mmCIF file of C-alpha atoms in Angstrom:
data_model
loop_
_atom_site.group_PDB
_atom_site.id
_atom_site.type_symbol
_atom_site.label_atom_id
_atom_site.label_comp_id
_atom_site.label_asym_id
_atom_site.label_seq_id
_atom_site.Cartn_x
_atom_site.Cartn_y
_atom_site.Cartn_z
ATOM 1 C CA UNK A 694 28.358 3.920 -16.776
ATOM 2 C CA UNK A 695 26.398 5.062 -13.316
ATOM 3 C CA UNK A 696 23.800 6.413 -15.709
ATOM 4 C CA UNK A 697 23.381 2.766 -17.227
ATOM 5 C CA UNK A 698 22.779 1.568 -13.608
ATOM 6 C CA UNK A 699 20.093 4.319 -12.950
ATOM 7 C CA UNK A 700 18.570 3.476 -16.239
ATOM 8 C CA UNK A 701 18.437 -0.362 -15.620
ATOM 9 C CA UNK A 702 16.401 -0.008 -11.983
ATOM 10 C CA UNK A 703 14.367 2.602 -13.251
ATOM 11 C CA UNK A 704 13.046 0.178 -16.137
ATOM 12 C CA UNK A 705 12.917 -2.332 -13.710
ATOM 13 C CA UNK A 706 10.458 -0.011 -11.718
ATOM 14 C CA UNK A 707 8.729 0.564 -14.961
ATOM 15 C CA UNK A 708 7.732 -2.832 -16.146
ATOM 16 C CA UNK A 709 6.395 -3.670 -12.647
ATOM 17 C CA UNK A 710 3.803 -0.667 -12.401
ATOM 18 C CA UNK A 711 2.947 -1.142 -15.893
ATOM 19 C CA UNK A 712 1.719 -4.686 -15.168
ATOM 20 C CA UNK A 713 -1.052 -3.200 -13.108
ATOM 21 C CA UNK A 714 -4.350 -2.313 -14.292
ATOM 22 C CA UNK A 715 -6.008 1.101 -13.364
ATOM 23 C CA UNK A 716 -9.754 0.222 -13.083
ATOM 24 C CA UNK A 717 -11.800 3.381 -13.679
ATOM 25 C CA UNK A 718 -15.180 3.300 -11.467
ATOM 26 C CA UNK A 719 -18.014 3.812 -13.682
ATOM 27 C CA UNK A 720 -15.830 4.087 -16.990
ATOM 28 C CA UNK A 721 -16.819 7.114 -19.160
ATOM 29 C CA UNK A 722 -19.856 7.869 -16.320
ATOM 30 C CA UNK A 723 -17.187 8.176 -13.706
ATOM 31 C CA UNK A 724 -18.453 8.847 -9.792
ATOM 32 C CA UNK A 725 -21.880 9.904 -9.873
ATOM 33 C CA UNK A 726 -25.320 9.330 -8.772
ATOM 34 C CA UNK A 727 -28.156 6.897 -10.001
ATOM 35 C CA UNK A 728 -25.345 4.678 -11.843
ATOM 36 C CA UNK A 729 -25.267 1.130 -11.418
ATOM 37 C CA UNK A 730 -21.797 0.247 -9.937
ATOM 38 C CA UNK A 731 -22.502 -3.178 -8.921
ATOM 39 C CA UNK A 732 -22.834 -4.049 -12.564
ATOM 40 C CA UNK A 733 -19.750 -2.156 -13.442
ATOM 41 C CA UNK A 734 -17.471 -3.901 -10.629
ATOM 42 C CA UNK A 735 -19.194 -7.467 -11.833
ATOM 43 C CA UNK A 736 -17.535 -6.729 -15.085
ATOM 44 C CA UNK A 737 -14.255 -6.160 -13.728
ATOM 45 C CA UNK A 738 -11.466 -8.766 -12.157
ATOM 46 C CA UNK A 739 -9.094 -7.033 -9.586
ATOM 47 C CA UNK A 740 -5.955 -8.158 -8.653
ATOM 48 C CA UNK A 741 -3.559 -7.289 -6.215
ATOM 49 C CA UNK A 742 -1.369 -4.579 -7.300
ATOM 50 C CA UNK A 743 -4.239 -3.022 -9.117
ATOM 51 C CA UNK A 744 -5.643 0.431 -8.889
ATOM 52 C CA UNK A 745 -9.275 1.475 -8.465
ATOM 53 C CA UNK A 746 -9.615 5.097 -9.524
ATOM 54 C CA UNK A 747 -12.578 7.663 -9.038
ATOM 55 C CA UNK A 748 -13.262 10.490 -11.143
ATOM 56 C CA UNK A 749 -16.072 13.132 -9.922
ATOM 57 C CA UNK A 750 -16.493 16.983 -9.229
ATOM 58 C CA UNK A 751 -14.163 17.875 -6.437
ATOM 59 C CA UNK A 752 -16.200 19.431 -3.421
ATOM 60 C CA UNK A 753 -19.031 17.663 -4.434
ATOM 61 C CA UNK A 754 -18.308 13.955 -3.999
ATOM 62 C CA UNK A 755 -15.532 11.988 -2.359
ATOM 63 C CA UNK A 756 -14.406 8.715 -1.694
ATOM 64 C CA UNK A 757 -14.521 6.799 1.884
ATOM 65 C CA UNK A 758 -13.363 3.366 2.125
ATOM 66 C CA UNK A 759 -15.395 1.593 4.791
ATOM 67 C CA UNK A 760 -16.401 -1.893 6.067
ATOM 68 C CA UNK A 761 -19.106 -3.834 5.146
ATOM 69 C CA UNK A 762 -21.643 -2.562 7.319
ATOM 70 C CA UNK A 763 -20.581 0.930 6.573
ATOM 71 C CA UNK A 764 -21.305 0.017 2.833
ATOM 72 C CA UNK A 765 -24.688 -1.551 3.666
ATOM 73 C CA UNK A 766 -26.068 1.232 5.554
ATOM 74 C CA UNK A 767 -24.219 4.062 4.089
ATOM 75 C CA UNK A 768 -22.325 5.078 7.281
ATOM 76 C CA UNK A 769 -18.786 5.940 7.992
ATOM 77 C CA UNK A 770 -18.604 2.483 10.044
ATOM 78 C CA UNK A 771 -14.932 1.286 9.570
ATOM 79 C CA UNK A 772 -13.464 4.113 7.689
ATOM 80 C CA UNK A 773 -9.855 3.175 6.353
ATOM 81 C CA UNK A 774 -9.539 5.976 3.939
ATOM 82 C CA UNK A 775 -10.755 9.244 2.534
ATOM 83 C CA UNK A 776 -10.209 11.080 -0.774
ATOM 84 C CA UNK A 777 -11.167 14.197 -1.735
ATOM 85 C CA UNK A 778 -9.164 15.251 -5.257
ATOM 86 C CA UNK A 779 -11.680 14.392 -7.713
ATOM 87 C CA UNK A 780 -8.958 12.225 -9.278
ATOM 88 C CA UNK A 781 -8.173 9.531 -6.808
ATOM 89 C CA UNK A 782 -5.921 6.761 -7.417
ATOM 90 C CA UNK A 783 -6.208 4.015 -4.872
ATOM 91 C CA UNK A 784 -3.969 1.154 -4.712
ATOM 92 C CA UNK A 785 -5.204 -2.446 -3.904
ATOM 93 C CA UNK A 786 -2.374 -3.892 -2.024
ATOM 94 C CA UNK A 787 -3.854 -7.327 -0.763
ATOM 95 C CA UNK A 788 -6.375 -9.794 -1.458
ATOM 96 C CA UNK A 789 -9.495 -9.001 0.053
ATOM 97 C CA UNK A 790 -13.207 -7.466 -0.350
ATOM 98 C CA UNK A 791 -12.811 -3.525 -0.560
ATOM 99 C CA UNK A 792 -16.138 -1.073 0.089
ATOM 100 C CA UNK A 793 -16.320 2.387 -1.063
ATOM 101 C CA UNK A 794 -18.736 5.084 -0.614
ATOM 102 C CA UNK A 795 -19.581 8.524 -1.172
ATOM 103 C CA UNK A 796 -19.435 10.370 1.990
ATOM 104 C CA UNK A 797 -21.547 13.637 1.104
ATOM 105 C CA UNK A 798 -24.793 11.961 1.215
ATOM 106 C CA UNK A 799 -24.936 10.286 -2.357
ATOM 107 C CA UNK A 800 -24.370 7.143 -1.205
ATOM 108 C CA UNK A 801 -28.328 6.239 -0.902
ATOM 109 C CA UNK A 802 -28.234 7.423 -4.598
ATOM 110 C CA UNK A 803 -25.992 4.585 -5.629
ATOM 111 C CA UNK A 804 -22.481 6.225 -5.146
ATOM 112 C CA UNK A 805 -20.975 2.828 -3.728
ATOM 113 C CA UNK A 806 -19.041 0.034 -4.942
ATOM 114 C CA UNK A 807 -17.785 -3.242 -3.483
ATOM 115 C CA UNK A 808 -15.138 -4.883 -5.094
ATOM 116 C CA UNK A 809 -12.944 -8.537 -4.341
ATOM 117 C CA UNK A 810 -9.503 -8.370 -4.941
ATOM 118 C CA UNK A 811 -7.943 -11.809 -6.254
ATOM 119 C CA UNK A 812 -4.064 -12.852 -5.467
ATOM 120 C CA UNK A 813 -1.926 -12.735 -8.643
ATOM 121 C CA UNK A 814 -2.420 -16.076 -9.845
ATOM 122 C CA UNK A 815 0.317 -18.625 -10.113
ATOM 123 C CA UNK A 816 0.548 -21.640 -12.192
ATOM 124 C CA UNK A 817 0.464 -24.335 -9.616
ATOM 125 C CA UNK A 818 -0.257 -27.674 -10.355
ATOM 126 C CA UNK A 819 -3.240 -29.859 -8.666
ATOM 127 C CA UNK A 820 -3.153 -33.472 -7.642
ATOM 128 C CA UNK A 821 -4.615 -34.133 -10.953
ATOM 129 C CA UNK A 822 -2.203 -32.511 -12.902
ATOM 130 C CA UNK A 823 -4.215 -29.745 -14.201
ATOM 131 C CA UNK A 824 -2.897 -26.263 -13.723
ATOM 132 C CA UNK A 825 -3.972 -24.051 -11.099
ATOM 133 C CA UNK A 826 -4.764 -21.196 -13.295
ATOM 134 C CA UNK A 827 -8.115 -21.344 -15.658
ATOM 135 C CA UNK A 828 -8.933 -19.965 -18.781
ATOM 136 C CA UNK A 829 -7.312 -17.362 -21.106
ATOM 137 C CA UNK A 830 -7.300 -14.593 -18.391
ATOM 138 C CA UNK A 831 -4.998 -16.958 -16.007
ATOM 139 C CA UNK A 832 -2.696 -17.966 -18.855
ATOM 140 C CA UNK A 833 -2.443 -14.158 -19.805
ATOM 141 C CA UNK A 834 -1.542 -13.232 -16.082
ATOM 142 C CA UNK A 835 0.934 -15.966 -15.874
ATOM 143 C CA UNK A 836 2.636 -14.875 -19.255
ATOM 144 C CA UNK A 837 2.919 -11.238 -17.848
ATOM 145 C CA UNK A 838 4.384 -12.446 -14.516
ATOM 146 C CA UNK A 839 7.073 -14.183 -16.556
ATOM 147 C CA UNK A 840 7.653 -11.373 -18.927
ATOM 148 C CA UNK A 841 8.213 -9.090 -15.653
ATOM 149 C CA UNK A 842 10.676 -11.563 -14.214
ATOM 150 C CA UNK A 843 12.577 -11.793 -17.269
ATOM 151 C CA UNK A 844 12.769 -8.105 -17.691
ATOM 152 C CA UNK A 845 13.339 -7.761 -14.000
ATOM 153 C CA UNK A 846 16.373 -10.425 -14.626
ATOM 154 C CA UNK A 847 17.702 -8.366 -17.693
ATOM 155 C CA UNK A 848 17.648 -4.868 -15.890
ATOM 156 C CA UNK A 849 19.844 -6.774 -13.004
ATOM 157 C CA UNK A 850 22.299 -8.346 -15.590
ATOM 158 C CA UNK A 851 22.694 -4.741 -17.271
ATOM 159 C CA UNK A 852 22.958 -3.430 -13.635
ATOM 160 C CA UNK A 853 25.940 -6.026 -13.120
ATOM 161 C CA UNK A 854 27.452 -5.393 -16.087
ATOM 162 C CA UNK A 855 27.623 -1.543 -15.331
ATOM 163 C CA UNK A 856 28.922 -2.119 -11.775
ATOM 164 C CA UNK A 857 31.435 -4.881 -12.932
ATOM 165 C CA UNK A 858 32.937 -1.899 -15.564
ATOM 166 C CA UNK A 859 33.969 -0.085 -12.395
ATOM 167 C CA UNK A 860 35.955 -2.929 -10.951
#
């Protein structure tokens, strides 16, 4: 029965992680010079809990999170993170603007990207009675949140049943 409890808890974690979107910078072009990352990021919608991933040749490129000044000037102003693996998965834990550059001199060749991370949408009613979420994407986000909640409750129920079996 203790195995059942472990499986239920792990299933809950898996469900939560599967809801995150992994945004691969540049899609099939990866993290390389002379690519319009503003165009790429403009076609993405980032939410809290998502990941941004950078794929590049290790040793040639890297990724630095910087502040807006560092981004605008291709400098290390406000460095908040540094990744060098060539396959970097960076969590986006809060709703705000993020700025990433290549610190090996390639920023001026276009290797920089700015993204805006949005809070998870909640289905909140406004004063006129309309939904706070807009469009199909908002409905999909709300449905995903309801599904995750239901699966978590199911995992907890299985865990509770397993614990009850020991008493």
